[in-house]
Coordinates of C-alpha atoms and ligand atoms in Angstrom, one line a residue:
M1 CA -56.6 -14.6 -26.7
T2 CA -55.3 -17.9 -25.8
M3 CA -52.8 -18.4 -23.0
S4 CA -49.9 -19.2 -25.4
T5 CA -50.3 -16.1 -27.5
A6 CA -50.6 -14.0 -24.4
S7 CA -47.5 -15.3 -23.0
R8 CA -45.6 -15.0 -26.3
T9 CA -46.1 -11.3 -26.5
N10 CA -44.2 -10.9 -23.3
C11 CA -41.5 -13.5 -23.7
L12 CA -38.0 -12.5 -24.6
V13 CA -34.5 -14.1 -24.2
Y14 CA -31.4 -11.9 -24.0
L15 CA -28.4 -13.8 -24.9
I16 CA -25.7 -11.8 -23.1
G17 CA -21.9 -12.0 -23.3
A18 CA -20.7 -11.6 -19.7
G19 CA -17.1 -11.0 -20.8
P20 CA -14.1 -12.9 -19.7
G21 CA -14.3 -12.4 -16.0
D22 CA -13.6 -8.8 -14.8
P23 CA -17.1 -7.7 -14.1
G24 CA -16.3 -4.3 -15.5
L25 CA -16.0 -5.8 -19.0
I26 CA -19.7 -6.4 -19.3
T27 CA -21.3 -4.0 -21.8
V28 CA -23.7 -1.3 -20.8
R29 CA -26.5 -3.0 -22.7
G30 CA -25.7 -6.4 -21.0
R31 CA -26.1 -4.9 -17.6
E32 CA -29.3 -3.3 -18.6
C33 CA -30.7 -6.6 -19.8
I34 CA -29.7 -8.4 -16.6
A35 CA -31.4 -5.7 -14.6
R36 CA -34.6 -6.2 -16.6
A37 CA -34.7 -10.0 -16.5
D38 CA -37.2 -12.1 -14.5
V39 CA -34.9 -15.1 -14.8
V40 CA -31.2 -15.2 -15.1
I41 CA -29.5 -18.3 -16.4
Y42 CA -25.8 -18.2 -16.0
D43 CA -22.7 -20.3 -16.8
Y44 CA -19.5 -21.4 -14.9
L45 CA -17.4 -18.9 -16.8
A46 CA -19.7 -15.8 -16.3
N47 CA -18.6 -13.9 -13.2
D48 CA -21.1 -14.4 -10.3
E49 CA -20.6 -10.8 -9.3
L50 CA -22.7 -9.8 -12.4
L51 CA -25.7 -11.4 -10.7
S52 CA -25.8 -8.5 -8.3
F53 CA -27.2 -6.4 -11.3
A54 CA -30.2 -8.7 -11.2
R55 CA -33.5 -7.7 -9.6
P56 CA -33.7 -8.9 -6.0
D57 CA -36.8 -11.1 -7.0
A58 CA -35.2 -12.5 -10.1
E59 CA -34.9 -16.2 -10.4
L60 CA -31.2 -17.3 -10.8
I61 CA -30.4 -20.5 -12.3
Y62 CA -26.9 -22.0 -12.7
A63 CA -26.7 -23.8 -16.0
G64 CA -23.5 -25.4 -14.9
K65 CA -20.7 -26.7 -17.1
V66 CA -17.4 -27.4 -15.4
G67 CA -14.6 -28.6 -17.7
G68 CA -16.7 -31.0 -19.8
Q69 CA -18.6 -32.5 -16.9
H70 CA -21.8 -30.9 -18.1
N71 CA -24.2 -30.7 -15.3
R72 CA -26.9 -30.2 -17.9
A73 CA -26.7 -31.3 -21.5
Q74 CA -26.8 -28.5 -24.1
W75 CA -30.4 -29.7 -25.2
Q76 CA -31.5 -29.3 -21.6
I77 CA -30.3 -25.8 -21.5
N78 CA -32.1 -25.0 -24.7
E79 CA -35.2 -26.5 -23.3
L80 CA -34.9 -24.6 -20.2
L81 CA -34.5 -21.2 -22.0
V82 CA -37.5 -22.0 -24.2
R83 CA -39.7 -23.2 -21.3
K84 CA -38.9 -20.1 -19.0
A85 CA -39.5 -17.8 -21.9
L86 CA -42.8 -19.3 -22.8
E87 CA -43.9 -18.9 -19.2
G88 CA -44.0 -15.2 -20.3
R89 CA -40.8 -14.3 -18.5
I90 CA -37.9 -12.1 -19.6
V91 CA -34.9 -14.4 -19.6
A92 CA -31.3 -13.2 -19.4
R93 CA -29.0 -16.0 -20.6
L94 CA -25.5 -15.0 -19.3
K95 CA -22.6 -16.7 -21.0
G96 CA -18.9 -16.3 -20.5
G97 CA -17.0 -14.1 -23.1
D98 CA -19.0 -13.6 -26.2
P99 CA -22.1 -15.8 -26.8
F100 CA -21.3 -16.4 -30.4
V101 CA -17.6 -17.3 -30.0
F102 CA -17.3 -21.0 -29.0
G103 CA -20.2 -20.4 -26.7
R104 CA -22.9 -22.6 -28.3
G105 CA -24.9 -19.3 -28.5
G106 CA -25.8 -20.2 -32.1
E107 CA -27.4 -23.5 -31.0
E108 CA -29.4 -21.7 -28.3
C109 CA -30.6 -19.1 -30.7
E110 CA -31.7 -21.9 -33.2
A111 CA -33.7 -23.5 -30.4
L112 CA -35.4 -20.2 -29.8
V113 CA -36.1 -19.6 -33.4
T114 CA -37.8 -23.2 -33.5
A115 CA -39.9 -22.4 -30.6
G116 CA -40.8 -18.9 -31.9
V117 CA -39.3 -17.1 -28.9
P118 CA -37.9 -13.6 -29.8
F119 CA -34.4 -12.9 -28.7
E120 CA -31.7 -10.3 -28.7
V121 CA -27.9 -11.0 -28.7
V122 CA -25.6 -8.7 -26.6
P123 CA -22.0 -9.3 -27.6
G124 CA -19.3 -9.6 -25.0
V125 CA -15.6 -9.3 -24.7
T126 CA -14.4 -12.8 -25.7
A127 CA -11.8 -14.5 -23.7
G128 CA -9.2 -14.3 -26.5
I129 CA -9.4 -10.6 -26.6
G130 CA -9.8 -9.9 -22.9
A131 CA -7.3 -12.4 -21.5
A132 CA -4.7 -11.3 -24.1
A133 CA -5.3 -7.6 -23.3
Y134 CA -4.8 -8.2 -19.5
A135 CA -1.7 -10.2 -20.2
G136 CA -0.2 -7.3 -22.1
I137 CA -0.3 -9.1 -25.4
P138 CA -1.6 -7.2 -28.4
L139 CA -3.1 -9.8 -30.7
T140 CA -1.9 -7.8 -33.7
H141 CA 0.9 -5.3 -34.0
R142 CA 1.8 -3.4 -37.1
N143 CA 5.4 -4.6 -37.2
V144 CA 4.8 -8.1 -36.1
T145 CA 1.6 -9.7 -37.5
T146 CA -1.3 -8.8 -39.7
S147 CA -3.9 -11.4 -38.7
V148 CA -5.3 -13.3 -35.8
A149 CA -7.3 -16.6 -35.8
F150 CA -9.5 -17.9 -33.0
V151 CA -9.4 -21.7 -33.0
T152 CA -10.9 -24.3 -30.9
G153 CA -8.4 -26.6 -29.2
H154 CA -11.1 -29.1 -28.4
E155 CA -12.7 -30.6 -31.5
S156 CA -15.8 -32.5 -31.0
P157 CA -14.9 -35.9 -29.7
G158 CA -15.3 -38.8 -32.2
K159 CA -14.2 -36.7 -35.2
K160 CA -12.1 -38.8 -37.6
S161 CA -10.0 -36.1 -39.3
S162 CA -9.3 -32.6 -38.1
D163 CA -11.3 -29.8 -39.4
I164 CA -8.5 -27.4 -38.4
D165 CA -6.5 -26.1 -41.2
W166 CA -3.1 -26.7 -39.6
E167 CA -1.3 -25.6 -42.6
G168 CA -3.0 -22.2 -42.9
L169 CA -2.4 -21.6 -39.3
S170 CA 1.2 -22.6 -39.4
L171 CA 2.4 -20.7 -42.4
G172 CA 2.9 -17.0 -42.2
S173 CA 3.1 -15.0 -39.0
G174 CA -0.5 -14.7 -37.9
T175 CA -1.3 -14.8 -34.3
V176 CA -3.3 -17.9 -33.3
V177 CA -5.6 -18.0 -30.2
F178 CA -6.7 -21.5 -29.0
Y179 CA -9.7 -21.8 -26.7
M180 CA -10.2 -24.9 -24.6
G181 CA -6.8 -26.1 -25.6
V182 CA -5.0 -26.9 -22.4
K183 CA -5.4 -30.6 -22.4
S184 CA -4.6 -30.9 -26.1
L185 CA -1.7 -28.6 -26.0
P186 CA 0.9 -31.2 -27.0
H187 CA -1.3 -32.1 -30.1
I188 CA -1.5 -28.4 -31.0
T189 CA 2.1 -27.6 -30.7
E190 CA 3.2 -30.7 -32.6
N191 CA 0.7 -29.9 -35.5
L192 CA 1.9 -26.3 -35.8
M193 CA 5.6 -27.3 -35.9
A194 CA 4.9 -30.2 -38.2
H195 CA 3.2 -27.7 -40.6
G196 CA 6.0 -25.2 -40.6
R197 CA 5.8 -22.9 -37.6
R198 CA 9.2 -22.3 -36.0
A199 CA 9.9 -24.2 -32.8
D200 CA 11.0 -21.0 -31.2
T201 CA 7.7 -19.2 -31.9
P202 CA 6.6 -17.8 -28.4
V203 CA 3.4 -19.1 -26.8
A204 CA 1.5 -17.8 -23.7
L205 CA -1.1 -19.4 -21.7
V206 CA -3.4 -17.1 -19.9
R207 CA -5.6 -18.8 -17.2
W208 CA -8.5 -17.1 -15.7
G209 CA -7.7 -13.9 -17.7
T210 CA -8.8 -10.5 -16.5
R211 CA -9.6 -11.9 -13.0
P212 CA -7.6 -11.4 -9.8
E213 CA -6.6 -15.0 -10.2
Q214 CA -5.0 -14.6 -13.6
E215 CA -2.0 -16.8 -14.3
V216 CA 0.3 -16.6 -17.4
L217 CA 2.8 -19.1 -18.5
V218 CA 5.1 -18.3 -21.3
G219 CA 7.3 -20.6 -23.5
T220 CA 7.9 -21.6 -27.0
L221 CA 6.2 -24.1 -29.4
A222 CA 9.0 -26.4 -28.5
D223 CA 8.8 -26.3 -24.7
I224 CA 5.4 -25.0 -23.6
A225 CA 3.6 -28.4 -23.5
D226 CA 6.3 -29.7 -21.2
K227 CA 6.2 -26.5 -19.1
V228 CA 2.4 -26.9 -18.7
R229 CA 2.8 -30.5 -17.6
R230 CA 5.5 -29.8 -15.1
T231 CA 3.7 -26.8 -13.5
G232 CA 0.3 -28.5 -13.4
F233 CA -1.1 -25.4 -15.3
K234 CA -4.8 -26.0 -15.7
A235 CA -7.9 -24.9 -17.7
P236 CA -9.6 -22.5 -18.3
A237 CA -7.0 -20.8 -20.3
I238 CA -6.5 -19.4 -23.8
T239 CA -3.2 -20.1 -25.6
V240 CA -1.7 -17.4 -27.7
V241 CA 0.8 -18.4 -30.3
G242 CA 2.8 -15.9 -32.2
E243 CA 5.6 -13.3 -32.1
V244 CA 3.2 -10.7 -30.3
V245 CA 3.6 -12.8 -27.2
R246 CA 7.2 -11.1 -26.9
L247 CA 5.5 -7.8 -26.3
R248 CA 4.3 -8.9 -22.9
K249 CA 7.7 -8.2 -21.5
T250 CA 7.3 -4.5 -22.1
L251 CA 3.5 -4.1 -22.1
R252 CA 2.6 -6.1 -19.0
W253 CA 0.3 -3.9 -16.9
F254 CA -2.2 -5.9 -15.0
D255 CA -0.7 -8.9 -13.2
N256 CA 2.4 -6.9 -12.1
R257 CA 0.4 -4.3 -10.0
P258 CA 1.6 -4.2 -6.5
L259 CA -1.5 -5.7 -4.9
F260 CA -2.3 -8.0 -7.8
G261 CA -3.5 -11.4 -6.6
R262 CA -4.4 -10.2 -3.1
S263 CA -8.0 -10.4 -1.9
I264 CA -8.7 -7.6 0.6
M265 CA -11.7 -7.2 2.9
V266 CA -12.9 -3.5 3.4
T267 CA -15.0 -3.3 6.6
R268 CA -16.0 0.5 6.4
A269 CA -19.7 1.5 6.2
A270 CA -21.1 0.9 2.8
D271 CA -21.3 4.7 2.0
Q272 CA -17.7 5.2 3.0
A273 CA -16.0 2.3 1.4
G274 CA -15.9 3.5 -2.0
E275 CA -12.8 5.8 -2.0
F276 CA -10.7 3.1 -0.3
S277 CA -11.9 0.3 -2.5
V278 CA -11.2 2.3 -5.6
M279 CA -7.6 2.9 -4.4
L280 CA -7.0 -0.8 -3.7
R281 CA -8.5 -1.9 -6.9
S282 CA -6.4 0.4 -8.9
L283 CA -3.4 -1.3 -7.3
G284 CA -4.6 -4.6 -8.6
A285 CA -6.3 -6.0 -5.5
R286 CA -9.6 -7.9 -5.3
V287 CA -11.6 -6.0 -2.9
L288 CA -14.6 -7.4 -0.9
E289 CA -16.7 -4.8 0.6
C290 CA -18.0 -6.1 3.9
P291 CA -19.5 -3.2 5.9
T292 CA -19.4 -3.9 9.6
I293 CA -21.0 -0.5 10.4
A294 CA -24.6 0.2 9.4
I295 CA -25.9 3.7 9.9
A296 CA -29.1 3.5 11.8
P297 CA -31.6 6.1 13.4
P298 CA -31.1 7.0 17.0
E299 CA -33.0 5.0 19.7
S300 CA -35.4 7.9 20.0
W301 CA -35.9 11.1 17.9
D302 CA -37.0 13.1 20.8
D303 CA -33.9 15.2 21.3
L304 CA -33.4 16.0 17.6
D305 CA -37.1 16.7 17.2
S306 CA -37.2 18.9 20.2
A307 CA -34.2 21.0 18.8
I308 CA -35.9 21.1 15.4
S309 CA -39.1 22.5 16.9
R310 CA -37.0 25.4 18.3
I311 CA -34.8 25.7 15.2
D312 CA -35.5 29.5 14.8
T313 CA -33.8 30.1 18.1
F314 CA -30.3 28.8 16.9
D315 CA -27.5 31.1 15.7
W316 CA -25.3 28.4 14.3
A317 CA -25.7 24.8 13.1
I318 CA -22.7 22.5 12.7
F319 CA -22.6 19.4 10.5
T320 CA -19.7 17.0 10.6
S321 CA -21.0 14.2 8.3
F322 CA -23.2 13.3 5.4
N323 CA -25.3 11.2 7.8
A324 CA -25.9 14.1 10.2
V325 CA -27.1 16.2 7.3
R326 CA -29.3 13.4 5.8
F327 CA -31.0 12.6 9.1
F328 CA -31.4 16.2 10.2
F329 CA -33.2 17.1 7.0
Q330 CA -35.3 14.0 7.2
R331 CA -36.6 15.0 10.6
L332 CA -37.0 18.7 9.5
D333 CA -39.2 17.4 6.7
A334 CA -41.1 15.2 9.1
A335 CA -41.8 18.3 11.1
G336 CA -43.4 19.8 7.9
R337 CA -40.6 22.4 7.5
D338 CA -37.9 22.9 4.8
S339 CA -34.4 24.7 4.5
R340 CA -36.1 28.0 5.0
A341 CA -36.3 27.2 8.7
L342 CA -32.5 27.7 8.8
G343 CA -32.9 31.2 7.3
A344 CA -31.5 33.0 10.3
C345 CA -29.0 30.3 11.3
R346 CA -25.4 30.2 10.1
I347 CA -23.9 26.9 9.1
C348 CA -20.4 25.4 9.6
V349 CA -19.3 22.1 8.1
V350 CA -16.3 19.9 8.7
G351 CA -15.1 19.7 5.1
P352 CA -16.1 19.8 1.4
K353 CA -17.8 16.4 1.5
T354 CA -20.3 17.6 4.1
A355 CA -20.6 20.9 2.2
E356 CA -21.7 18.8 -0.9
A357 CA -24.3 16.9 1.3
L358 CA -26.0 20.3 1.9
A359 CA -26.1 21.3 -1.7
P360 CA -29.3 19.3 -2.5
Y361 CA -31.2 21.3 0.1
G362 CA -30.1 24.6 -1.5
I363 CA -27.7 25.5 1.3
R364 CA -24.2 26.8 1.1
P365 CA -22.3 26.7 4.4
D366 CA -20.9 29.9 5.8
L367 CA -17.8 28.1 7.0
V368 CA -16.0 25.0 5.9
A369 CA -13.3 23.8 8.3
A370 CA -9.8 23.5 6.6
D371 CA -8.7 20.6 8.9
Y372 CA -11.4 17.9 8.4
K373 CA -12.1 17.0 11.9
G374 CA -13.7 18.2 15.1
E375 CA -10.6 20.3 16.0
G376 CA -10.7 21.9 12.6
V377 CA -14.3 23.0 13.2
I378 CA -13.2 24.7 16.5
E379 CA -10.4 26.3 14.7
A380 CA -12.7 27.6 12.0
L381 CA -15.0 29.2 14.6
R382 CA -12.3 30.7 16.8
D383 CA -12.7 34.2 15.4
V384 CA -16.6 34.0 15.4
P385 CA -18.1 35.8 18.4
L386 CA -19.9 32.9 20.0
A387 CA -20.4 34.1 23.6
G388 CA -24.0 33.6 24.6
K389 CA -24.9 32.2 21.1
R390 CA -26.9 29.0 20.6
V391 CA -25.3 26.3 18.5
L392 CA -27.0 23.1 17.3
F393 CA -24.7 20.2 16.6
P394 CA -26.7 17.0 15.4
K395 CA -24.1 14.3 15.8
G396 CA -23.5 10.5 15.5
D397 CA -23.7 8.6 18.7
R398 CA -20.0 7.9 18.8
A399 CA -18.9 11.5 18.1
R400 CA -16.1 12.7 20.3
D401 CA -16.7 15.6 22.7
V402 CA -14.2 17.9 21.0
I403 CA -16.8 20.2 19.4
P404 CA -19.3 20.7 22.4
T405 CA -16.4 21.2 24.8
G406 CA -14.5 23.6 22.5
L407 CA -17.6 25.6 21.8
A408 CA -18.6 25.8 25.4
A409 CA -15.1 27.2 26.0
F410 CA -16.0 30.1 23.6
G411 CA -19.1 30.8 25.8
A412 CA -21.7 29.2 23.4
H413 CA -24.7 27.2 24.5
V414 CA -24.4 23.9 22.6
E415 CA -27.1 21.4 22.0
A416 CA -25.9 18.1 20.6
P417 CA -28.7 15.7 19.9
V418 CA -28.0 12.3 18.4
A419 CA -29.1 12.2 14.8
Y420 CA -27.9 8.7 13.9
R421 CA -26.2 5.6 15.3
N422 CA -23.2 3.5 14.1
A423 CA -24.8 0.1 14.6
A424 CA -23.4 -3.3 13.7
P425 CA -25.3 -5.0 10.9
D426 CA -26.9 -8.3 11.7
A427 CA -24.8 -10.3 9.3
L428 CA -22.0 -10.0 6.7
P429 CA -22.8 -9.9 3.0
A430 CA -23.6 -13.4 1.5
G431 CA -20.5 -15.4 0.6
T432 CA -18.1 -13.5 2.9
I433 CA -18.0 -16.3 5.6
E434 CA -17.3 -19.0 3.0
E435 CA -14.4 -16.8 1.5
L436 CA -12.9 -16.5 5.0
E437 CA -13.4 -20.2 5.7
D438 CA -11.7 -21.1 2.4
R439 CA -8.8 -18.7 3.3
R440 CA -9.4 -16.8 0.0
I441 CA -9.2 -13.5 1.8
H442 CA -5.6 -12.5 2.4
C443 CA -5.9 -9.3 4.3
V444 CA -8.7 -7.5 6.5
T445 CA -8.6 -3.8 6.9
F446 CA -9.9 -2.0 9.9
T447 CA -10.2 1.7 9.7
S448 CA -11.7 2.5 13.1
S449 CA -12.2 0.7 16.4
S450 CA -16.0 0.1 15.6
T451 CA -15.0 -1.7 12.4
V452 CA -13.2 -4.5 14.4
Q453 CA -15.5 -4.3 17.4
N454 CA -18.6 -4.7 15.3
L455 CA -17.0 -7.6 13.3
A456 CA -16.5 -9.3 16.6
A457 CA -20.0 -8.6 17.6
I458 CA -21.4 -10.0 14.4
L459 CA -19.3 -13.1 14.3
G460 CA -18.6 -13.7 18.0
E461 CA -15.1 -13.2 19.2
N462 CA -13.9 -16.8 19.0
R463 CA -15.3 -17.4 15.5
M464 CA -13.7 -14.2 14.3
L465 CA -10.4 -15.2 15.7
H466 CA -10.7 -18.6 14.0
L467 CA -11.8 -17.1 10.7
L468 CA -9.0 -14.6 10.7
E469 CA -6.2 -17.1 11.6
G470 CA -3.4 -16.5 9.2
V471 CA -5.0 -13.4 7.6
I472 CA -3.0 -10.2 7.5
I473 CA -4.6 -7.5 9.6
A474 CA -4.1 -3.9 8.5
S475 CA -5.2 -1.2 10.9
I476 CA -5.3 2.5 10.2
G477 CA -3.7 3.7 13.5
P478 CA -2.9 3.0 17.1
I479 CA -6.4 3.3 18.5
T480 CA -7.8 0.9 16.1
S481 CA -4.8 -1.4 16.6
R482 CA -5.3 -1.4 20.3
S483 CA -9.0 -2.5 19.8
C484 CA -7.7 -5.3 17.6
R485 CA -5.3 -6.4 20.2
E486 CA -7.9 -6.3 22.9
L487 CA -10.0 -8.7 20.8
G488 CA -6.9 -11.0 20.5
L489 CA -5.9 -10.1 17.0
Q490 CA -2.3 -9.5 16.0
V491 CA -1.7 -6.3 13.8
H492 CA 0.6 -6.7 10.9
I493 CA 0.2 -3.4 9.1
E494 CA -0.1 0.1 10.7
P495 CA 0.9 3.3 8.9
Q496 CA 2.7 6.2 10.6
E497 CA 0.0 8.7 9.4
Y498 CA -3.7 7.8 10.0
T499 CA -5.1 8.1 6.5
L500 CA -6.4 5.7 4.0
A501 CA -3.7 6.7 1.6
A502 CA -0.9 6.0 4.1
L503 CA -2.6 2.7 5.1
T504 CA -2.7 1.8 1.3
A505 CA 0.9 2.6 0.9
E506 CA 1.8 0.5 3.9
M507 CA -0.1 -2.5 2.5
V508 CA 1.8 -2.2 -0.8
R509 CA 5.0 -2.1 1.2
H510 CA 4.0 -5.1 3.2
F511 CA 2.9 -7.2 0.2
S512 CA 5.8 -6.3 -2.0
A513 CA 8.4 -7.3 0.6
P514 CA 10.0 -10.6 -0.3
A515 CA 8.4 -13.4 1.8
Ligands
LIG601 N1 -17.7 -17.8 -25.3 C1 -16.6 -17.8 -24.5 C2 -15.7 -19.1 -24.8 C3 -16.3 -20.3 -24.2 S1 -15.4 -21.7 -24.5 C4 -15.8 -16.5 -25.0 O1 -16.1 -15.9 -25.9 O2 -14.8 -16.3 -24.3 C5 -14.5 -21.8 -23.0 C6 -13.0 -21.5 -23.2 O3 -13.0 -20.1 -23.2 C7 -12.2 -22.0 -22.0 O4 -11.8 -23.4 -22.1 C8 -11.0 -21.1 -22.2 O5 -10.2 -21.5 -23.2 C9 -11.7 -19.8 -22.6 N2 -11.9 -18.8 -21.5 C10 -13.1 -18.4 -21.0 N3 -12.9 -17.5 -20.1 C11 -11.5 -17.4 -19.9 C12 -10.7 -16.6 -19.1 N4 -11.2 -15.8 -18.2 N5 -9.3 -16.7 -19.3 C13 -8.8 -17.6 -20.2 N6 -9.5 -18.3 -20.9 C14 -10.9 -18.3 -20.8

């Protein structure tokens, strides 16, 4: 077998539509293909966040193309695709929107056919559809219009006469969506009016549609070009022409959410950020998860291992976090034992989340505290006869003393080995510092003292103060706020009640208030 046939059996190019910007709008198939690729070649309009689906060892190549200043000519991109594929590698070619809608995907496929490279096309949500939806403009509506056309606003330079059927687009009531048409907008609106579209036909431009940066400008055929010039509205944008644009007034849903346009940094530990991020995103915020707490093993396992070696002597075990459960069972396993070692031991947990953490080990807790904190555990155990009983409480290194003290008061013998540590990670996720430097983050949230103290430890106090200058600080409660102030940070948002929901509500209030 020759080298070239060998490599051709492996090579494959996925031409993937990345969707218009919101990373959630990629298809399931598109995501699978990115995850499988050895090489990912991506465009300016494809959201970088999608690159996080790539394998850590995948080669990432920016094909570049910023508003006509092509970093690489199309033939060079074609050549790159063919070359990488013929090296025997799986290539994901990630293109904004849909690859076959004004994406030159057809040309790239032709080059692959010529080179004999097999390919698969994964469609994407095209900007015309995505941006219109996120602007609250249905492209067709039963009572308003029966057709929609996608038109390039940017015909190949040097063309003598227009290939665009202005007459067909102007007559009737069909919706027309122009891509790449911001610069040539005066030309577009004049042509439509000259061919019979009414001057009061509504027009909307949607810039960076579906992204947190989305901007919408509405006008009519008569005045939109002037509005664009006056406001300095820029590409990339689609232009929607037609009566359907009026529906935005009632159907707007995305860019009027209370936290829309705000970039918010969440500093909770990676495994705890989810719930908060979901809440903020559903209110329209752009969320950057930037954990300043990393869960790490204790300095030494000696205390926990020693307790585990005497596990049969305990009457109760108490778990107050997912991490305590995880590390406890890891060490139990390391000792060559399993859940049956807890056979005679009763189990109390702090809440339903911790109860769920025990389920994979086949364990149902005997008691679940109703109030999800240390005090709740004490309350739950109040009626249990504990005098003289032995209680094991594997805990985090920063756990408060509430449980050991409370149980000792009931006459129990408590052993509380450290099962994990809350450590500061060495660095913030890639790109976070740049975002802070460019002032692209509007608000940083701290949900415990450790989150702010660790951020200071990672960045250095002065650098943190410099990077957070002018940034709104949201703190979950007075103890966290005090830690912020001790480090020289001013706190702008603090709820009455110390919960994520209350903090979120307070953020909404802060950002909705007139400036
Ligand atoms: N294949 C792409 C289109 C590429 S042409 C697709 O299917 O969407 C580039 C043009 O697409 C831009 O000039 C702009 O008109 C439009 N576009 C791409 N992403 C956009 C977005 N998020 N919001 C508005 N317009 C966008």
